[in-house]
Coordinates of N, CA and C in Angstrom, one line a residue:
X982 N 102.8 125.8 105.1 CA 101.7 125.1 105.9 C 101.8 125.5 107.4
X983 N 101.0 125.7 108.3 CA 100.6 125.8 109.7 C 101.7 125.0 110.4
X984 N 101.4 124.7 111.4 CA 102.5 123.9 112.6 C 101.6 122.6 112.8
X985 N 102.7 121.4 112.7 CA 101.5 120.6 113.6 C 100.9 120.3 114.4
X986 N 99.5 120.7 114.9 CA 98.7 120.6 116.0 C 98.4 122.1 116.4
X987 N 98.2 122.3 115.1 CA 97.8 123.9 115.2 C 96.3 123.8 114.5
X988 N 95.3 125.3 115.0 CA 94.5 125.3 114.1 C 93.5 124.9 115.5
X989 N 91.9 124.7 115.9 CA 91.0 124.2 116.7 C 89.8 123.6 116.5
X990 N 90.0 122.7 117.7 CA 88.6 121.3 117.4 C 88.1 121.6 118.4
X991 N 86.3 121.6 118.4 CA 85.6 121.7 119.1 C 84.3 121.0 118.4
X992 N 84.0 119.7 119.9 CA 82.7 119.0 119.7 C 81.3 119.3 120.0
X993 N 80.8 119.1 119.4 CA 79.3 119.6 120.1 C 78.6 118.4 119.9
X994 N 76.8 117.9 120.6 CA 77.0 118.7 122.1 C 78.0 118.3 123.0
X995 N 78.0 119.3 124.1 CA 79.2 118.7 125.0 C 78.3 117.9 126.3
X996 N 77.5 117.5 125.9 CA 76.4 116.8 126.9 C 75.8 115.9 126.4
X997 N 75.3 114.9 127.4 CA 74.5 113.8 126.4 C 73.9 112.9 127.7
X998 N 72.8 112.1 127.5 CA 72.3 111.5 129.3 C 72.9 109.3 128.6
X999 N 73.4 109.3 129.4 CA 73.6 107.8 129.9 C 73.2 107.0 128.6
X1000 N 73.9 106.2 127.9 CA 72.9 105.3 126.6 C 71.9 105.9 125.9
X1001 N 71.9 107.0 125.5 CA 71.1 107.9 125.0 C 71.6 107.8 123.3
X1002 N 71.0 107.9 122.4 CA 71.3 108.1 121.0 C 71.8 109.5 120.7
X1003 N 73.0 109.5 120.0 CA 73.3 111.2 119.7 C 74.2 110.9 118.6
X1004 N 74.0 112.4 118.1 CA 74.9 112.6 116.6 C 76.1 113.5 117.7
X1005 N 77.7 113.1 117.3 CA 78.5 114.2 118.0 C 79.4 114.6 116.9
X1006 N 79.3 116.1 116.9 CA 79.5 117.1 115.6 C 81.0 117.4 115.9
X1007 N 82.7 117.0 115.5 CA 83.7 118.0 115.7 C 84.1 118.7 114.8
X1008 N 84.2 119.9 114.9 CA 84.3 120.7 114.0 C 86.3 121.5 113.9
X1009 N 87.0 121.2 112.9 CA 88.4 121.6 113.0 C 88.1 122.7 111.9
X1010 N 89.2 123.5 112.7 CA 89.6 124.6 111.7 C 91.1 125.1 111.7
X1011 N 91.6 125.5 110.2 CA 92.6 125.3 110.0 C 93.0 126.9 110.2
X1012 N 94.1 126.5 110.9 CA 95.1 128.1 111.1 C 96.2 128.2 110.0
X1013 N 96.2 129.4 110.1 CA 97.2 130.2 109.2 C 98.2 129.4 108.5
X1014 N 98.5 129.2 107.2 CA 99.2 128.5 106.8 C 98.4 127.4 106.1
X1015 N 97.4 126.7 106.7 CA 96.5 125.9 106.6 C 97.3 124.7 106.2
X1016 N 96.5 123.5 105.4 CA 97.5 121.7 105.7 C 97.7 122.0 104.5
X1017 N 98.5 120.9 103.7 CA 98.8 120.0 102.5 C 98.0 119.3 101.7
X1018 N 97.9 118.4 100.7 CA 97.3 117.6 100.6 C 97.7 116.4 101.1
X1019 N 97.3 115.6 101.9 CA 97.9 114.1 102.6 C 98.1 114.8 104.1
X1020 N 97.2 115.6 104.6 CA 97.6 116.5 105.5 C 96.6 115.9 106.3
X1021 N 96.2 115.3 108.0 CA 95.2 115.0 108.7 C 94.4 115.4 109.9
X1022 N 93.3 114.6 110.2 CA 93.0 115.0 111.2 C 93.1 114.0 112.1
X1023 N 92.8 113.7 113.0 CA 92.3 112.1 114.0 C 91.4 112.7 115.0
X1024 N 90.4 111.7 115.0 CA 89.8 111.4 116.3 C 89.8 110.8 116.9
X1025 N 89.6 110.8 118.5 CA 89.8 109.6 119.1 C 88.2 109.3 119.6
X1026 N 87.3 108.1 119.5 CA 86.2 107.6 120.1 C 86.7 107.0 121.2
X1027 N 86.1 107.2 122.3 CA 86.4 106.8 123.6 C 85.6 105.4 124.0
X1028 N 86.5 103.9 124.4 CA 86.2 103.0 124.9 C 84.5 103.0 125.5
X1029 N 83.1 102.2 125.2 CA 81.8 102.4 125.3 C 81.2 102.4 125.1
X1030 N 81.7 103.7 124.0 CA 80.7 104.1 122.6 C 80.6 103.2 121.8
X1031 N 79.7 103.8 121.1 CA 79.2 103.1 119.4 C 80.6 102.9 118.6
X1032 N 81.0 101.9 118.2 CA 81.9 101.7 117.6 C 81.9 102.8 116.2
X1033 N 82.9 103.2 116.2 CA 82.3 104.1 114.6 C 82.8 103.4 113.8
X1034 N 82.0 103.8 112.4 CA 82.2 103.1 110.9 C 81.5 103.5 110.1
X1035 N 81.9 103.1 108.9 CA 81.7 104.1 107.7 C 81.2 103.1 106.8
X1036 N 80.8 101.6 107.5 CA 79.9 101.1 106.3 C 78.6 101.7 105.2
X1037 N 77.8 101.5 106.8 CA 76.4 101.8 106.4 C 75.7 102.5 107.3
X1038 N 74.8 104.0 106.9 CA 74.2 104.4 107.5 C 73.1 104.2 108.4
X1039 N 72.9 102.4 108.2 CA 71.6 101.8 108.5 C 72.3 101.3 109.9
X1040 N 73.4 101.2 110.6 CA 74.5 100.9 111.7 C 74.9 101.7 112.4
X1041 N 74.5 101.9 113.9 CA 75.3 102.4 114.7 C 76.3 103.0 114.7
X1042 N 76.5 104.5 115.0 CA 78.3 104.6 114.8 C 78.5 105.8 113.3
X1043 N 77.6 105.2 112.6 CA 78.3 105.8 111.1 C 78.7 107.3 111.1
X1044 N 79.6 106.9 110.1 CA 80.8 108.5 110.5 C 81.4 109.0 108.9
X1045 N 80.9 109.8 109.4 CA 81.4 110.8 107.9 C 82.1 112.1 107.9
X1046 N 82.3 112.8 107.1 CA 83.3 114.0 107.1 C 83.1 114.9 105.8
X1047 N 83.3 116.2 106.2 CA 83.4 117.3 105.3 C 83.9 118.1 105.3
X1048 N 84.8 118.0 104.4 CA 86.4 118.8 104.0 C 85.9 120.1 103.1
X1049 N 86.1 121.3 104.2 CA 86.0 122.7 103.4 C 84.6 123.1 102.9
X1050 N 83.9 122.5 103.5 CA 82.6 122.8 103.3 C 81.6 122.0 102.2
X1051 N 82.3 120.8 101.7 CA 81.8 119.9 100.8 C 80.7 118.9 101.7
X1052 N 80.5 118.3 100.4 CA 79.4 117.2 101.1 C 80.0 116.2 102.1
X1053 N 79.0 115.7 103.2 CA 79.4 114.6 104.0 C 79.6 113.7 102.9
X1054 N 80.6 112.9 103.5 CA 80.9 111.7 102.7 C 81.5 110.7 103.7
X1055 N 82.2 109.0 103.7 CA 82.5 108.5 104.5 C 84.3 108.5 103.3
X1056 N 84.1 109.0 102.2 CA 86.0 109.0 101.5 C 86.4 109.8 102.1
X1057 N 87.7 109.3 102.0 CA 88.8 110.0 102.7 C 88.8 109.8 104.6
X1058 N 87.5 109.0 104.9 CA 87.4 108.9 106.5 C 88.1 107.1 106.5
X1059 N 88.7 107.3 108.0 CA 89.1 105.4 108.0 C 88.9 105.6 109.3
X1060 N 88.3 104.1 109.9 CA 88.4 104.3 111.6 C 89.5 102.7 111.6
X1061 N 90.3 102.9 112.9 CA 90.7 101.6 113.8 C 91.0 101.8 114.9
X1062 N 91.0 100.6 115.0 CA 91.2 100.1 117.1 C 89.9 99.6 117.0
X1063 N 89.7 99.1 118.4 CA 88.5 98.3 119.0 C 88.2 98.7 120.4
X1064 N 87.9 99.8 120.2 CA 87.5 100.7 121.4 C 88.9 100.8 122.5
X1065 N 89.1 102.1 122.6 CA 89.1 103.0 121.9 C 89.2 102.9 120.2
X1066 N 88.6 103.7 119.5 CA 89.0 103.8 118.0 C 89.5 105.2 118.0
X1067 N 90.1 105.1 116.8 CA 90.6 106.3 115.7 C 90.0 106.5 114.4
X1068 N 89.3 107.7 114.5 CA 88.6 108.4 113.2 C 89.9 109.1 112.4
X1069 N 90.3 109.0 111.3 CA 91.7 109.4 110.5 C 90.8 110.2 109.4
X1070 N 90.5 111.4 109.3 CA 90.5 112.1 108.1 C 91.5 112.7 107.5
X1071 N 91.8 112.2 106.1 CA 93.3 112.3 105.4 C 92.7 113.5 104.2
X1072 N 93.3 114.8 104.0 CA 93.1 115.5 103.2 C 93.2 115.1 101.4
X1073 N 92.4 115.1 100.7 CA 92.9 114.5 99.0 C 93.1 116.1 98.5
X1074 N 92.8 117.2 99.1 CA 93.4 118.6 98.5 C 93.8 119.3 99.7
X1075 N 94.5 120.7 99.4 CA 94.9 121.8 100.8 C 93.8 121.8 101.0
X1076 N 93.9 122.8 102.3 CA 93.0 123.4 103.2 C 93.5 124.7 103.5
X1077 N 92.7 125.4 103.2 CA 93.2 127.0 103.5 C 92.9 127.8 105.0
X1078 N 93.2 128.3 105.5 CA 93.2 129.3 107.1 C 92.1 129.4 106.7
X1079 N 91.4 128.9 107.8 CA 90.2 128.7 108.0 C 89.1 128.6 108.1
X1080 N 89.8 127.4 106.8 CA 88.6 125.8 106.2 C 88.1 125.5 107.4
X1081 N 87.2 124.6 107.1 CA 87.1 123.8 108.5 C 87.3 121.9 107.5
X1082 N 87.3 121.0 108.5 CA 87.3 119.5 108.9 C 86.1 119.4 109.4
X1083 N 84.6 118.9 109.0 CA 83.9 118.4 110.0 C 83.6 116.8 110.2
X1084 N 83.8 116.1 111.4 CA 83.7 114.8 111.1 C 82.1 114.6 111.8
X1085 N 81.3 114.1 111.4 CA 80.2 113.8 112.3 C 80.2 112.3 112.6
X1086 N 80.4 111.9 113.8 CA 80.1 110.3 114.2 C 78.8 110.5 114.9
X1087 N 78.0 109.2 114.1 CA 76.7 109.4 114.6 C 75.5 109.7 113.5
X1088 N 76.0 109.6 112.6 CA 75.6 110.6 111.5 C 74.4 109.8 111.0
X1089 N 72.8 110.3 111.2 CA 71.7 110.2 110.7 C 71.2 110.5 109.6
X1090 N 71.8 111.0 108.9 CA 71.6 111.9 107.6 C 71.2 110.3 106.7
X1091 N 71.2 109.3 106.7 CA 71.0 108.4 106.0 C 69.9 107.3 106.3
X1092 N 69.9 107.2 107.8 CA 68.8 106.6 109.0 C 68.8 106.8 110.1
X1093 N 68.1 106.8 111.1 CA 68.1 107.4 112.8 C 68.8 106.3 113.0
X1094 N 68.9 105.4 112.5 CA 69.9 103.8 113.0 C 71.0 104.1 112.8
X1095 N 71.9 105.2 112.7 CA 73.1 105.9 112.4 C 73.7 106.2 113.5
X1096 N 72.7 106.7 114.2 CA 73.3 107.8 115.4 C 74.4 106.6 116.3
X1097 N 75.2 107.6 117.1 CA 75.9 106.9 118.0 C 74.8 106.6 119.8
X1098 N 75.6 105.5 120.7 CA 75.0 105.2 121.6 C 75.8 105.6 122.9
X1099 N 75.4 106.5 123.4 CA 76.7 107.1 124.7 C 76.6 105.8 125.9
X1100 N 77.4 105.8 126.1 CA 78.2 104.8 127.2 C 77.0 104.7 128.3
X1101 N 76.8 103.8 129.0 CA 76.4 103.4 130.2 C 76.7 104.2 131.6
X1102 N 78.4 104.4 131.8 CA 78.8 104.8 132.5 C 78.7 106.4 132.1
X1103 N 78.6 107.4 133.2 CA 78.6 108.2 133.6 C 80.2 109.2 133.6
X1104 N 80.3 109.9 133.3 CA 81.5 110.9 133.3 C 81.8 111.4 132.5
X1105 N 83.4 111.8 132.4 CA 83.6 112.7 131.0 C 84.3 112.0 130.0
X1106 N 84.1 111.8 129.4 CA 85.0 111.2 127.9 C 85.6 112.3 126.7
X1107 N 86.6 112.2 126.6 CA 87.8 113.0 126.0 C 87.7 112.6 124.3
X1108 N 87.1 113.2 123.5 CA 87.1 112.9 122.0 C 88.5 113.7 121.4
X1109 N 90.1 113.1 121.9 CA 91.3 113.6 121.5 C 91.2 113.9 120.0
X1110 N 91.7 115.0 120.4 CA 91.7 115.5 118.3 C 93.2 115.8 117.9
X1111 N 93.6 115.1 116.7 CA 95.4 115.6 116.8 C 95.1 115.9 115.4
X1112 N 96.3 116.8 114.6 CA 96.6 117.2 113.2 C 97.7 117.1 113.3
X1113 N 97.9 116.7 111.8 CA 99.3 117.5 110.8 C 99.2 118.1 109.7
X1114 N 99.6 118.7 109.4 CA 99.7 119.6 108.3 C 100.0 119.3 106.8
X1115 N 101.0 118.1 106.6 CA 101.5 117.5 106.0 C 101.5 116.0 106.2
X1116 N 101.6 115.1 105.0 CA 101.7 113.9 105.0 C 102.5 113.2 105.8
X1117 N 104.1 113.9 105.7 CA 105.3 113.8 106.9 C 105.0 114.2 108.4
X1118 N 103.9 114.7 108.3 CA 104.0 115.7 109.8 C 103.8 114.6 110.5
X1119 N 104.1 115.1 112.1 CA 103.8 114.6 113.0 C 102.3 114.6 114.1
X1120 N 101.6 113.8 114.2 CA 100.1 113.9 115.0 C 100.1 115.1 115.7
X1121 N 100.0 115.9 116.5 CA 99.5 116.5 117.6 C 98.5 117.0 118.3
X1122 N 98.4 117.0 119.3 CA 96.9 117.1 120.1 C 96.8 118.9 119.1
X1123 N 95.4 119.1 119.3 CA 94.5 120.6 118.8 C 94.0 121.1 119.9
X1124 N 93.7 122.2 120.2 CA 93.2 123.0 121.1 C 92.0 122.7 120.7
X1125 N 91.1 123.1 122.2 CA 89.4 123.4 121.5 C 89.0 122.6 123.0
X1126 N 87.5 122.5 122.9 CA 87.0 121.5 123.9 C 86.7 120.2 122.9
X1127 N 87.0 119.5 123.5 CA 86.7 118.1 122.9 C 86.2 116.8 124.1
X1128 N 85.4 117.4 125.2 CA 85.1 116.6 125.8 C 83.5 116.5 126.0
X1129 N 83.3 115.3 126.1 CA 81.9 114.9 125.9 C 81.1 114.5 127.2
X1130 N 80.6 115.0 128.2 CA 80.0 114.6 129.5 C 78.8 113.9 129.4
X1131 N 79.0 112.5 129.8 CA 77.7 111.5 130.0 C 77.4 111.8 131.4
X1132 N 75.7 112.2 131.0 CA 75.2 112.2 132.8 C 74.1 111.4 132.5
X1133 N 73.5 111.3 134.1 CA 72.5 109.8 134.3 C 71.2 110.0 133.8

């Protein structure tokens, strides 16, 4: 398997205006060696935002994921904290050099009442992305851009 905190995440858009409704797309991909099964991803949602969750697509926030090119789904995704949160995608099979991880917070695909709500406040917000490779491994930050700029 890869190193942990190997491999790159990159969010899109990297723009968004003040309280504005948006779907935000990160997309990981696995380097050489690729993960395990029990192998992760994390995200971090920045203090503001739409709480994410994987209830119901009919709620704010809703967050799902697709592993290797499968369907969105909210299995295998878990969020906690209370702003900040943690989006935890846990692998249920490998992933090969360069699979991707997509998690979509925000995710309309079910009802526009899905999408996320960008923060009030103005600036950059940091959507931290860490992997391991393995179930043992240890978190580590991913390369990529992972920052999200709210302007007015």
């Amino acid at each position: 398997n890869s190193a942990d905190g190997s491999g790159t995440a990159n969010i899109a858009p990297t723009t968004v205006v003040a309280s504005a409704s948006t779907t935000e797309t990160l997309t990981y991909t696995a380097a050489t060696g690729g993960m395990a099964t029990g192998g992760q991803i994390t995200m971090v949602v920045p203090a503001g935002w739409s709480a994410p969750q994987t209830t119901s697509g009919l709620i704010a926030g809703f967050t799902q994921a697709s592993i290797a090119g499968g369907a969105f789904a909210t299995t295998n995704v878990a969020v906690t904290g209370t702003g900040p949160w943690l989006v935890s995608v846990t692998l249920p099979t490998s992933l090969n050099d360069g699979q991707t991880i997509v998690i979509r917070y925000g995710d309309t695909s079910v009802n526009a009442s899905g999408a996320a709500l960008a923060p009030v406040t103005t600036g950059p917000y940091l959507f931290q992305t860490q992997q391991r490779s393995t179930s043992g491994g240890v978190l580590t930050n991913v390369a990529g851009s992972q920052t999200v700029t709210v302007n007015p």
